[in-house]
């Protein structure tokens, strides 16, 4: 994925933006509005599922909380949250967390090569408020507990092997995880107003049972250089992990995290920002900040889960806002890719692409009623950029 600076904003009809200038390290700039609505075009009218999509894309409902998944006898979990896809022969699997406390856990849906649902099952039980997480290069799912002194659980998307609690990855209010196969580490976000960004360095890559938890150390500015420091007590008790290291940089509500091509992208919901770490130069900067948009309405609000594609596009889900998944392109274009109508009391969660990149899975955590028992998991199919 090409690294870029995305602090460039102009609003097109109040719903999308094309960046034509640079808003660099806090210097206010607003590019003039230009025609167009992002790489996929404008959103159409809501379909039968209440989803507004660009031309050429279609949606279907995969599962609903409290109801059996189509073609199976498995009842889908409440409050579906973070997710990921895994190749399964010629088909694939979508894993989804359940952000309820107690119970939590995670479930999976299995698909054939044609996209037909062939099974659904539990992969993690007995945990608390499993929010986001991350996929490992060895095809396990890291399910993270978003509670004080929460754990990371390594789970098997096929549901064959029992989930394992990974104590060495620290106890804090976990949110998301992103594996870096080049440096052989896993980055971890923390959902606290004064949270930190961590990385876990396994003793042996591919085995998360032992290793070193480190925290990012940097100044208070929105850009600069950074280093990593060991967290003395990853157990986080009696002193929280985020307060053990002097100079650890604080982030306001860490959320989604995605790694690609020497860059870590992560979101912070408290200040509605997307950050990027350039791992080749050990520098960090803002990639998006809605407070610095000086023209019209910010195109992306309530930043949450984030994922990426082989084309270099980033897809950012909104927690609230106007219930959109927005795309950010390598050409510095930001625009809504989809919007869900009539679900203002919910949030969009778990965006993940099928292995061939032709289908996007995600959930509305609380559906039309705003209740965790009304979650809806969707699939969108169409001509995604390759």
mmCIF file of C-alpha atoms in Angstrom:
data_model
loop_
_atom_site.group_PDB
_atom_site.id
_atom_site.type_symbol
_atom_site.label_atom_id
_atom_site.label_comp_id
_atom_site.label_asym_id
_atom_site.label_seq_id
_atom_site.Cartn_x
_atom_site.Cartn_y
_atom_site.Cartn_z
ATOM 1 C CA UNK A 1 0.000 0.000 0.000
ATOM 2 C CA UNK A 2 1.296 3.411 -0.946
ATOM 3 C CA UNK A 3 1.945 5.678 2.014
ATOM 4 C CA UNK A 4 0.277 9.041 1.795
ATOM 5 C CA UNK A 5 -0.795 12.118 3.690
ATOM 6 C CA UNK A 6 -4.551 12.498 3.728
ATOM 7 C CA UNK A 7 -5.098 15.734 5.625
ATOM 8 C CA UNK A 8 -6.751 17.258 2.559
ATOM 9 C CA UNK A 9 -10.414 17.973 2.519
ATOM 10 C CA UNK A 10 -13.207 19.397 0.464
ATOM 11 C CA UNK A 11 -16.825 18.372 0.625
ATOM 12 C CA UNK A 12 -18.785 17.333 -2.438
ATOM 13 C CA UNK A 13 -22.488 17.746 -1.865
ATOM 14 C CA UNK A 14 -21.961 17.134 1.849
ATOM 15 C CA UNK A 15 -21.126 13.473 1.377
ATOM 16 C CA UNK A 16 -17.661 13.010 -0.088
ATOM 17 C CA UNK A 17 -14.322 14.699 -0.581
ATOM 18 C CA UNK A 18 -11.557 14.865 -3.124
ATOM 19 C CA UNK A 19 -8.263 16.109 -1.788
ATOM 20 C CA UNK A 20 -6.600 18.707 -3.951
ATOM 21 C CA UNK A 21 -4.358 20.450 -1.409
ATOM 22 C CA UNK A 22 -2.391 19.581 1.673
ATOM 23 C CA UNK A 23 -3.428 20.184 5.264
ATOM 24 C CA UNK A 24 -0.019 19.426 6.698
ATOM 25 C CA UNK A 25 0.640 19.202 10.432
ATOM 26 C CA UNK A 26 -2.162 21.508 11.411
ATOM 27 C CA UNK A 27 -1.901 24.165 8.683
ATOM 28 C CA UNK A 28 -5.512 24.841 7.695
ATOM 29 C CA UNK A 29 -6.367 24.255 4.063
ATOM 30 C CA UNK A 30 -9.546 23.432 2.213
ATOM 31 C CA UNK A 31 -9.435 22.348 -1.415
ATOM 32 C CA UNK A 32 -12.180 23.621 -3.720
ATOM 33 C CA UNK A 33 -15.151 21.340 -4.299
ATOM 34 C CA UNK A 34 -14.900 19.302 -7.474
ATOM 35 C CA UNK A 35 -17.358 17.034 -9.266
ATOM 36 C CA UNK A 36 -17.520 13.327 -8.572
ATOM 37 C CA UNK A 37 -18.181 11.109 -5.587
ATOM 38 C CA UNK A 38 -15.122 8.978 -5.100
ATOM 39 C CA UNK A 39 -13.785 6.054 -7.126
ATOM 40 C CA UNK A 40 -17.090 4.167 -7.169
ATOM 41 C CA UNK A 41 -19.424 7.050 -7.928
ATOM 42 C CA UNK A 42 -22.402 8.366 -6.000
ATOM 43 C CA UNK A 43 -24.513 6.251 -3.666
ATOM 44 C CA UNK A 44 -27.829 5.081 -5.036
ATOM 45 C CA UNK A 45 -31.162 4.746 -3.267
ATOM 46 C CA UNK A 46 -31.428 2.294 -0.380
ATOM 47 C CA UNK A 47 -31.966 -1.298 -1.516
ATOM 48 C CA UNK A 48 -34.331 -3.819 0.072
ATOM 49 C CA UNK A 49 -31.842 -4.240 2.939
ATOM 50 C CA UNK A 50 -31.647 -0.502 3.620
ATOM 51 C CA UNK A 51 -28.125 -0.267 2.185
ATOM 52 C CA UNK A 52 -27.160 2.547 -0.188
ATOM 53 C CA UNK A 53 -24.472 1.433 -2.642
ATOM 54 C CA UNK A 54 -22.772 2.679 -5.810
ATOM 55 C CA UNK A 55 -23.978 1.394 -9.165
ATOM 56 C CA UNK A 56 -22.986 -2.216 -9.856
ATOM 57 C CA UNK A 57 -22.972 -3.344 -6.206
ATOM 58 C CA UNK A 58 -25.544 -5.473 -4.390
ATOM 59 C CA UNK A 59 -26.093 -6.466 -0.758
ATOM 60 C CA UNK A 60 -27.513 -9.466 1.053
ATOM 61 C CA UNK A 61 -28.096 -10.229 4.729
ATOM 62 C CA UNK A 62 -25.900 -13.072 5.962
ATOM 63 C CA UNK A 63 -27.107 -13.336 9.538
ATOM 64 C CA UNK A 64 -29.234 -11.662 12.207
ATOM 65 C CA UNK A 65 -28.657 -11.755 15.970
ATOM 66 C CA UNK A 66 -30.853 -14.315 17.692
ATOM 67 C CA UNK A 67 -31.821 -16.017 14.422
ATOM 68 C CA UNK A 68 -30.407 -19.098 12.735
ATOM 69 C CA UNK A 69 -27.943 -18.435 9.955
ATOM 70 C CA UNK A 70 -29.488 -19.289 6.572
ATOM 71 C CA UNK A 71 -29.065 -22.973 5.718
ATOM 72 C CA UNK A 72 -27.742 -23.860 9.185
ATOM 73 C CA UNK A 73 -29.054 -24.588 12.669
ATOM 74 C CA UNK A 74 -26.650 -22.120 14.311
ATOM 75 C CA UNK A 75 -28.029 -19.031 16.086
ATOM 76 C CA UNK A 76 -26.019 -15.881 15.320
ATOM 77 C CA UNK A 77 -24.554 -13.938 18.241
ATOM 78 C CA UNK A 78 -25.617 -10.535 19.572
ATOM 79 C CA UNK A 79 -23.734 -7.289 18.902
ATOM 80 C CA UNK A 80 -21.529 -8.494 16.029
ATOM 81 C CA UNK A 81 -18.285 -6.519 15.937
ATOM 82 C CA UNK A 82 -14.747 -6.983 14.527
ATOM 83 C CA UNK A 83 -14.186 -9.597 11.847
ATOM 84 C CA UNK A 84 -11.861 -11.122 9.267
ATOM 85 C CA UNK A 85 -11.959 -13.519 6.314
ATOM 86 C CA UNK A 86 -9.938 -16.696 5.746
ATOM 87 C CA UNK A 87 -9.425 -18.826 2.660
ATOM 88 C CA UNK A 88 -10.937 -22.301 3.044
ATOM 89 C CA UNK A 89 -10.003 -24.387 0.031
ATOM 90 C CA UNK A 90 -11.977 -22.825 -2.811
ATOM 91 C CA UNK A 91 -14.323 -21.124 -0.335
ATOM 92 C CA UNK A 92 -13.785 -18.894 2.685
ATOM 93 C CA UNK A 93 -14.764 -18.190 6.277
ATOM 94 C CA UNK A 94 -15.904 -14.936 7.920
ATOM 95 C CA UNK A 95 -15.232 -14.674 11.671
ATOM 96 C CA UNK A 96 -17.144 -12.143 13.794
ATOM 97 C CA UNK A 97 -16.768 -11.056 17.422
ATOM 98 C CA UNK A 98 -19.637 -10.513 19.866
ATOM 99 C CA UNK A 99 -19.322 -7.316 21.909
ATOM 100 C CA UNK A 100 -21.458 -8.258 24.895
ATOM 101 C CA UNK A 101 -20.467 -8.643 28.523
ATOM 102 C CA UNK A 102 -20.662 -11.281 29.854
ATOM 103 C CA UNK A 103 -20.555 -14.084 27.261
ATOM 104 C CA UNK A 104 -18.922 -12.266 24.317
ATOM 105 C CA UNK A 105 -16.891 -14.674 22.214
ATOM 106 C CA UNK A 106 -16.882 -15.089 18.430
ATOM 107 C CA UNK A 107 -18.637 -17.052 15.689
ATOM 108 C CA UNK A 108 -17.910 -17.971 12.082
ATOM 109 C CA UNK A 109 -19.794 -18.453 8.816
ATOM 110 C CA UNK A 110 -18.416 -20.753 6.116
ATOM 111 C CA UNK A 111 -18.950 -20.153 2.378
ATOM 112 C CA UNK A 112 -18.541 -22.281 -0.738
ATOM 113 C CA UNK A 113 -16.586 -21.105 -3.775
ATOM 114 C CA UNK A 114 -19.866 -19.746 -5.172
ATOM 115 C CA UNK A 115 -20.595 -17.789 -1.998
ATOM 116 C CA UNK A 116 -23.290 -20.100 -0.662
ATOM 117 C CA UNK A 117 -23.411 -20.477 3.130
ATOM 118 C CA UNK A 118 -22.355 -23.997 4.059
ATOM 119 C CA UNK A 119 -22.039 -23.760 7.837
ATOM 120 C CA UNK A 120 -21.922 -21.570 10.947
ATOM 121 C CA UNK A 121 -20.500 -22.287 14.398
ATOM 122 C CA UNK A 122 -18.926 -20.911 17.580
ATOM 123 C CA UNK A 123 -15.149 -20.412 17.753
ATOM 124 C CA UNK A 124 -14.835 -18.660 21.154
ATOM 125 C CA UNK A 125 -17.010 -18.695 24.277
ATOM 126 C CA UNK A 126 -16.940 -17.483 27.875
ATOM 127 C CA UNK A 127 -15.121 -14.196 27.262
ATOM 128 C CA UNK A 128 -16.167 -10.572 27.761
ATOM 129 C CA UNK A 129 -17.075 -7.813 25.315
ATOM 130 C CA UNK A 130 -15.036 -9.026 22.360
ATOM 131 C CA UNK A 131 -14.772 -5.908 20.244
ATOM 132 C CA UNK A 132 -12.196 -5.924 17.451
ATOM 133 C CA UNK A 133 -9.109 -8.057 16.902
ATOM 134 C CA UNK A 134 -6.928 -9.102 14.006
ATOM 135 C CA UNK A 135 -5.894 -11.848 11.624
ATOM 136 C CA UNK A 136 -2.496 -13.543 11.942
ATOM 137 C CA UNK A 137 -0.322 -14.710 9.019
ATOM 138 C CA UNK A 138 -0.763 -18.284 10.287
ATOM 139 C CA UNK A 139 -4.551 -17.965 9.923
ATOM 140 C CA UNK A 140 -5.792 -17.570 13.460
ATOM 141 C CA UNK A 141 -8.094 -14.842 14.764
ATOM 142 C CA UNK A 142 -6.994 -12.632 17.664
ATOM 143 C CA UNK A 143 -10.175 -11.733 19.536
ATOM 144 C CA UNK A 144 -9.725 -8.810 21.935
ATOM 145 C CA UNK A 145 -11.651 -8.052 25.128
ATOM 146 C CA UNK A 146 -12.616 -4.395 25.416
ATOM 147 C CA UNK A 147 -12.764 -4.345 29.217
ATOM 148 C CA UNK A 148 -10.399 -3.187 31.925
ATOM 149 C CA UNK A 149 -7.624 -5.793 32.269
ATOM 150 C CA UNK A 150 -8.978 -7.579 29.211
ATOM 151 C CA UNK A 151 -7.135 -10.353 27.395
ATOM 152 C CA UNK A 152 -6.376 -11.361 23.820
ATOM 153 C CA UNK A 153 -7.634 -14.808 22.789
ATOM 154 C CA UNK A 154 -6.149 -16.660 19.834
ATOM 155 C CA UNK A 155 -8.916 -18.595 18.116
ATOM 156 C CA UNK A 156 -9.244 -21.105 15.285
ATOM 157 C CA UNK A 157 -11.560 -19.855 12.482
ATOM 158 C CA UNK A 158 -12.346 -23.494 11.611
ATOM 159 C CA UNK A 159 -13.481 -24.180 15.174
ATOM 160 C CA UNK A 160 -11.324 -27.302 15.460
ATOM 161 C CA UNK A 161 -8.711 -26.179 17.981
ATOM 162 C CA UNK A 162 -9.657 -24.681 21.329
ATOM 163 C CA UNK A 163 -9.079 -20.947 21.767
ATOM 164 C CA UNK A 164 -6.030 -19.971 23.841
ATOM 165 C CA UNK A 165 -5.706 -16.931 26.104
ATOM 166 C CA UNK A 166 -2.494 -15.048 25.300
ATOM 167 C CA UNK A 167 -1.502 -13.487 28.628
ATOM 168 C CA UNK A 168 1.876 -12.263 27.363
ATOM 169 C CA UNK A 169 0.091 -9.804 25.039
ATOM 170 C CA UNK A 170 -0.906 -7.757 28.059
ATOM 171 C CA UNK A 171 -3.991 -6.951 30.073
ATOM 172 C CA UNK A 172 -5.698 -3.694 29.182
ATOM 173 C CA UNK A 173 -8.802 -2.451 27.365
ATOM 174 C CA UNK A 174 -7.925 -4.161 24.100
ATOM 175 C CA UNK A 175 -9.433 -3.076 20.816
ATOM 176 C CA UNK A 176 -7.720 -4.165 17.581
ATOM 177 C CA UNK A 177 -4.611 -6.080 16.519
ATOM 178 C CA UNK A 178 -2.564 -6.010 13.304
ATOM 179 C CA UNK A 179 0.237 -8.451 12.487
ATOM 180 C CA UNK A 180 3.449 -7.251 10.824
ATOM 181 C CA UNK A 181 5.209 -10.245 9.187
ATOM 182 C CA UNK A 182 8.249 -8.138 8.240
ATOM 183 C CA UNK A 183 9.190 -7.086 11.774
ATOM 184 C CA UNK A 184 7.463 -10.131 13.253
ATOM 185 C CA UNK A 185 5.358 -8.174 15.731
ATOM 186 C CA UNK A 186 1.670 -7.549 16.450
ATOM 187 C CA UNK A 187 0.391 -3.980 16.978
ATOM 188 C CA UNK A 188 -2.381 -3.435 19.534
ATOM 189 C CA UNK A 189 -4.721 -0.478 20.152
ATOM 190 C CA UNK A 190 -6.209 0.493 23.520
ATOM 191 C CA UNK A 191 -9.716 1.933 23.887
ATOM 192 C CA UNK A 192 -9.095 4.460 26.653
ATOM 193 C CA UNK A 193 -9.259 8.249 26.488
ATOM 194 C CA UNK A 194 -5.566 8.221 27.447
ATOM 195 C CA UNK A 195 -4.754 4.913 25.793
ATOM 196 C CA UNK A 196 -1.531 3.831 24.139
ATOM 197 C CA UNK A 197 -0.385 2.008 21.044
ATOM 198 C CA UNK A 198 1.489 -1.213 21.768
ATOM 199 C CA UNK A 199 3.380 -3.876 19.911
ATOM 200 C CA UNK A 200 3.938 -7.441 21.009
ATOM 201 C CA UNK A 201 7.245 -9.047 20.032
ATOM 202 C CA UNK A 202 6.858 -12.837 20.247
ATOM 203 C CA UNK A 203 9.863 -14.855 21.348
ATOM 204 C CA UNK A 204 9.155 -17.065 18.319
ATOM 205 C CA UNK A 205 7.186 -15.721 15.356
ATOM 206 C CA UNK A 206 4.041 -17.764 14.944
ATOM 207 C CA UNK A 207 3.828 -18.541 18.658
ATOM 208 C CA UNK A 208 2.163 -15.915 20.866
ATOM 209 C CA UNK A 209 2.615 -17.745 24.156
ATOM 210 C CA UNK A 210 5.688 -15.724 25.145
ATOM 211 C CA UNK A 211 7.291 -12.448 24.196
ATOM 212 C CA UNK A 212 7.720 -8.789 25.091
ATOM 213 C CA UNK A 213 4.993 -6.131 25.251
ATOM 214 C CA UNK A 214 6.199 -2.678 24.216
ATOM 215 C CA UNK A 215 4.566 0.745 24.101
ATOM 216 C CA UNK A 216 5.071 3.583 21.620
ATOM 217 C CA UNK A 217 7.036 6.514 23.045
ATOM 218 C CA UNK A 218 6.780 9.914 21.359
ATOM 219 C CA UNK A 219 6.105 13.594 21.985
ATOM 220 C CA UNK A 220 2.726 15.275 22.292
ATOM 221 C CA UNK A 221 2.672 16.656 18.735
ATOM 222 C CA UNK A 222 0.588 15.124 15.947
ATOM 223 C CA UNK A 223 3.703 14.138 14.005
ATOM 224 C CA UNK A 224 7.305 13.241 14.726
ATOM 225 C CA UNK A 225 9.564 10.323 15.458
ATOM 226 C CA UNK A 226 8.873 7.459 17.828
ATOM 227 C CA UNK A 227 10.571 4.621 19.666
ATOM 228 C CA UNK A 228 9.374 1.525 21.507
ATOM 229 C CA UNK A 229 9.884 0.811 25.214
ATOM 230 C CA UNK A 230 9.263 -2.382 27.172
ATOM 231 C CA UNK A 231 6.210 -2.424 29.448
ATOM 232 C CA UNK A 232 7.605 -3.615 32.816
ATOM 233 C CA UNK A 233 4.417 -5.400 33.930
ATOM 234 C CA UNK A 234 2.147 -6.498 31.041
ATOM 235 C CA UNK A 235 -0.315 -7.865 33.635
ATOM 236 C CA UNK A 236 -1.388 -4.257 34.246
ATOM 237 C CA UNK A 237 -2.083 -4.682 37.956
ATOM 238 C CA UNK A 238 -1.843 -2.762 40.195
ATOM 239 C CA UNK A 239 -0.397 -0.224 37.698
ATOM 240 C CA UNK A 240 -2.083 0.005 34.312
ATOM 241 C CA UNK A 241 0.095 -0.705 31.273
ATOM 242 C CA UNK A 242 -0.572 2.764 29.849
ATOM 243 C CA UNK A 243 0.930 4.508 32.885
ATOM 244 C CA UNK A 244 4.047 2.401 33.426
ATOM 245 C CA UNK A 245 6.377 4.010 30.870
ATOM 246 C CA UNK A 246 7.301 7.693 31.023
ATOM 247 C CA UNK A 247 6.819 9.373 27.655
ATOM 248 C CA UNK A 248 4.378 6.814 26.279
ATOM 249 C CA UNK A 249 2.220 8.623 23.742
ATOM 250 C CA UNK A 250 -1.477 8.926 24.578
ATOM 251 C CA UNK A 251 -4.210 8.391 22.015
ATOM 252 C CA UNK A 252 -7.858 9.288 22.564
ATOM 253 C CA UNK A 253 -9.775 6.034 22.222
ATOM 254 C CA UNK A 254 -7.807 3.624 20.035
ATOM 255 C CA UNK A 255 -9.987 1.643 17.631
ATOM 256 C CA UNK A 256 -9.239 -0.132 14.339
ATOM 257 C CA UNK A 257 -5.729 -1.104 13.234
ATOM 258 C CA UNK A 258 -4.406 -2.246 9.845
ATOM 259 C CA UNK A 259 -0.891 -3.071 8.596
ATOM 260 C CA UNK A 260 0.294 -2.913 4.979
ATOM 261 C CA UNK A 261 3.631 -2.207 3.292
ATOM 262 C CA UNK A 262 5.655 -0.805 6.197
ATOM 263 C CA UNK A 263 2.743 1.281 7.439
ATOM 264 C CA UNK A 264 0.370 0.884 10.377
ATOM 265 C CA UNK A 265 -2.945 2.692 10.071
ATOM 266 C CA UNK A 266 -5.088 3.093 13.195
ATOM 267 C CA UNK A 267 -8.074 5.172 14.272
ATOM 268 C CA UNK A 268 -8.925 7.102 17.433
ATOM 269 C CA UNK A 269 -12.603 7.736 18.052
ATOM 270 C CA UNK A 270 -12.266 10.398 20.766
ATOM 271 C CA UNK A 271 -10.836 12.939 18.317
ATOM 272 C CA UNK A 272 -12.013 11.360 15.046
ATOM 273 C CA UNK A 273 -8.557 10.792 13.594
ATOM 274 C CA UNK A 274 -6.767 8.303 11.401
ATOM 275 C CA UNK A 275 -3.062 7.949 12.194
ATOM 276 C CA UNK A 276 -0.227 6.360 10.290
ATOM 277 C CA UNK A 277 3.111 4.984 11.446
ATOM 278 C CA UNK A 278 5.856 4.859 8.845
ATOM 279 C CA UNK A 279 7.830 1.872 10.064
ATOM 280 C CA UNK A 280 10.638 2.396 7.562
ATOM 281 C CA UNK A 281 11.509 5.799 9.064
ATOM 282 C CA UNK A 282 10.056 5.380 12.584
ATOM 283 C CA UNK A 283 7.870 8.448 12.183
ATOM 284 C CA UNK A 284 4.165 9.050 12.797
ATOM 285 C CA UNK A 285 1.671 11.587 11.523
ATOM 286 C CA UNK A 286 -2.016 12.285 11.148
ATOM 287 C CA UNK A 287 -3.627 10.844 8.059
ATOM 288 C CA UNK A 288 -7.085 12.322 8.660
ATOM 289 C CA UNK A 289 -8.501 14.746 11.232
ATOM 290 C CA UNK A 290 -12.062 15.988 10.875
ATOM 291 C CA UNK A 291 -11.416 18.996 13.133
ATOM 292 C CA UNK A 292 -9.103 20.406 10.476
ATOM 293 C CA UNK A 293 -11.681 20.283 7.720
ATOM 294 C CA UNK A 294 -12.311 23.966 6.960
ATOM 295 C CA UNK A 295 -14.891 23.649 4.192
ATOM 296 C CA UNK A 296 -18.312 22.045 4.563
ATOM 297 C CA UNK A 297 -18.976 18.897 6.578
ATOM 298 C CA UNK A 298 -16.297 16.385 7.533
ATOM 299 C CA UNK A 299 -16.659 13.404 5.168
ATOM 300 C CA UNK A 300 -15.779 10.801 7.797
ATOM 301 C CA UNK A 301 -17.045 10.854 11.388
ATOM 302 C CA UNK A 302 -17.043 8.302 14.196
ATOM 303 C CA UNK A 303 -13.956 6.481 12.905
ATOM 304 C CA UNK A 304 -13.800 2.860 14.021
ATOM 305 C CA UNK A 305 -12.764 -0.419 12.348
ATOM 306 C CA UNK A 306 -10.371 -0.111 9.416
ATOM 307 C CA UNK A 307 -9.230 -2.515 6.721
ATOM 308 C CA UNK A 308 -7.443 -2.324 3.386
ATOM 309 C CA UNK A 309 -7.344 -3.874 -0.080
ATOM 310 C CA UNK A 310 -4.663 -4.930 -2.538
ATOM 311 C CA UNK A 311 -5.393 -1.762 -4.549
ATOM 312 C CA UNK A 312 -4.193 0.363 -1.633
ATOM 313 C CA UNK A 313 -7.653 1.576 -0.644
ATOM 314 C CA UNK A 314 -8.530 1.912 3.027
ATOM 315 C CA UNK A 315 -12.102 1.231 4.169
ATOM 316 C CA UNK A 316 -13.084 2.916 7.455
ATOM 317 C CA UNK A 317 -16.312 2.027 9.262
ATOM 318 C CA UNK A 318 -18.233 4.639 11.234
ATOM 319 C CA UNK A 319 -19.387 4.230 14.824
ATOM 320 C CA UNK A 320 -22.548 6.277 14.507
ATOM 321 C CA UNK A 321 -21.971 9.252 12.231
ATOM 322 C CA UNK A 322 -24.286 8.693 9.273
ATOM 323 C CA UNK A 323 -23.628 4.946 9.282
ATOM 324 C CA UNK A 324 -21.160 4.802 6.418
ATOM 325 C CA UNK A 325 -18.132 2.860 5.366
ATOM 326 C CA UNK A 326 -15.849 5.402 3.723
ATOM 327 C CA UNK A 327 -13.062 4.648 1.262
ATOM 328 C CA UNK A 328 -9.721 6.476 1.293
ATOM 329 C CA UNK A 329 -7.720 5.934 -1.885
ATOM 330 C CA UNK A 330 -3.978 6.161 -2.623
ATOM 331 C CA UNK A 331 -4.864 9.188 -4.782
ATOM 332 C CA UNK A 332 -6.078 11.046 -1.683
ATOM 333 C CA UNK A 333 -9.799 10.709 -2.317
ATOM 334 C CA UNK A 334 -12.171 10.104 0.558
ATOM 335 C CA UNK A 335 -15.838 9.300 -0.029
ATOM 336 C CA UNK A 336 -18.637 7.112 1.338
ATOM 337 C CA UNK A 337 -18.651 3.662 -0.219
ATOM 338 C CA UNK A 338 -21.921 2.652 1.425
ATOM 339 C CA UNK A 339 -24.483 3.968 3.868
ATOM 340 C CA UNK A 340 -27.172 2.210 5.913
ATOM 341 C CA UNK A 341 -30.486 4.035 6.322
ATOM 342 C CA UNK A 342 -32.775 3.870 9.341
ATOM 343 C CA UNK A 343 -30.201 2.579 11.832
ATOM 344 C CA UNK A 344 -28.936 5.730 13.540
ATOM 345 C CA UNK A 345 -28.752 3.971 16.914
ATOM 346 C CA UNK A 346 -26.219 1.453 15.637
ATOM 347 C CA UNK A 347 -22.638 1.389 14.378
ATOM 348 C CA UNK A 348 -20.892 -0.326 11.490
ATOM 349 C CA UNK A 349 -18.395 -3.004 12.476
ATOM 350 C CA UNK A 350 -16.172 -5.782 11.190
ATOM 351 C CA UNK A 351 -15.370 -4.799 7.571
ATOM 352 C CA UNK A 352 -13.401 -7.581 5.874
ATOM 353 C CA UNK A 353 -12.930 -8.735 2.283
ATOM 354 C CA UNK A 354 -13.236 -12.255 0.938
ATOM 355 C CA UNK A 355 -9.866 -13.693 -0.153
ATOM 356 C CA UNK A 356 -10.543 -12.874 -3.820
ATOM 357 C CA UNK A 357 -11.479 -9.286 -2.966
ATOM 358 C CA UNK A 358 -14.926 -9.412 -4.586
ATOM 359 C CA UNK A 359 -17.078 -9.421 -1.454
ATOM 360 C CA UNK A 360 -17.116 -7.156 1.595
ATOM 361 C CA UNK A 361 -18.535 -8.379 4.906
ATOM 362 C CA UNK A 362 -19.573 -6.103 7.769
ATOM 363 C CA UNK A 363 -22.232 -5.729 10.450
ATOM 364 C CA UNK A 364 -24.642 -3.196 11.847
ATOM 365 C CA UNK A 365 -24.084 -3.956 15.502
ATOM 366 C CA UNK A 366 -27.515 -2.956 16.809
ATOM 367 C CA UNK A 367 -29.668 -2.879 13.695
ATOM 368 C CA UNK A 368 -32.873 -0.859 13.389
ATOM 369 C CA UNK A 369 -33.901 -1.065 17.061
ATOM 370 C CA UNK A 370 -30.606 0.039 18.582
ATOM 371 C CA UNK A 371 -30.443 -3.165 20.648
ATOM 372 C CA UNK A 372 -27.489 -5.574 20.772
ATOM 373 C CA UNK A 373 -29.977 -8.372 20.073
ATOM 374 C CA UNK A 374 -30.837 -6.810 16.706
ATOM 375 C CA UNK A 375 -27.445 -6.987 14.986
ATOM 376 C CA UNK A 376 -27.303 -7.617 11.229
ATOM 377 C CA UNK A 377 -24.356 -9.011 9.256
ATOM 378 C CA UNK A 378 -24.157 -8.159 5.555
ATOM 379 C CA UNK A 379 -22.296 -9.069 2.404
ATOM 380 C CA UNK A 380 -21.707 -6.588 -0.434
ATOM 381 C CA UNK A 381 -20.684 -7.895 -3.822
ATOM 382 C CA UNK A 382 -19.486 -5.976 -6.857
ATOM 383 C CA UNK A 383 -16.612 -4.598 -8.930
ATOM 384 C CA UNK A 384 -14.160 -3.661 -6.201
ATOM 385 C CA UNK A 385 -10.893 -2.142 -7.414
ATOM 386 C CA UNK A 386 -8.112 -4.712 -7.698
#
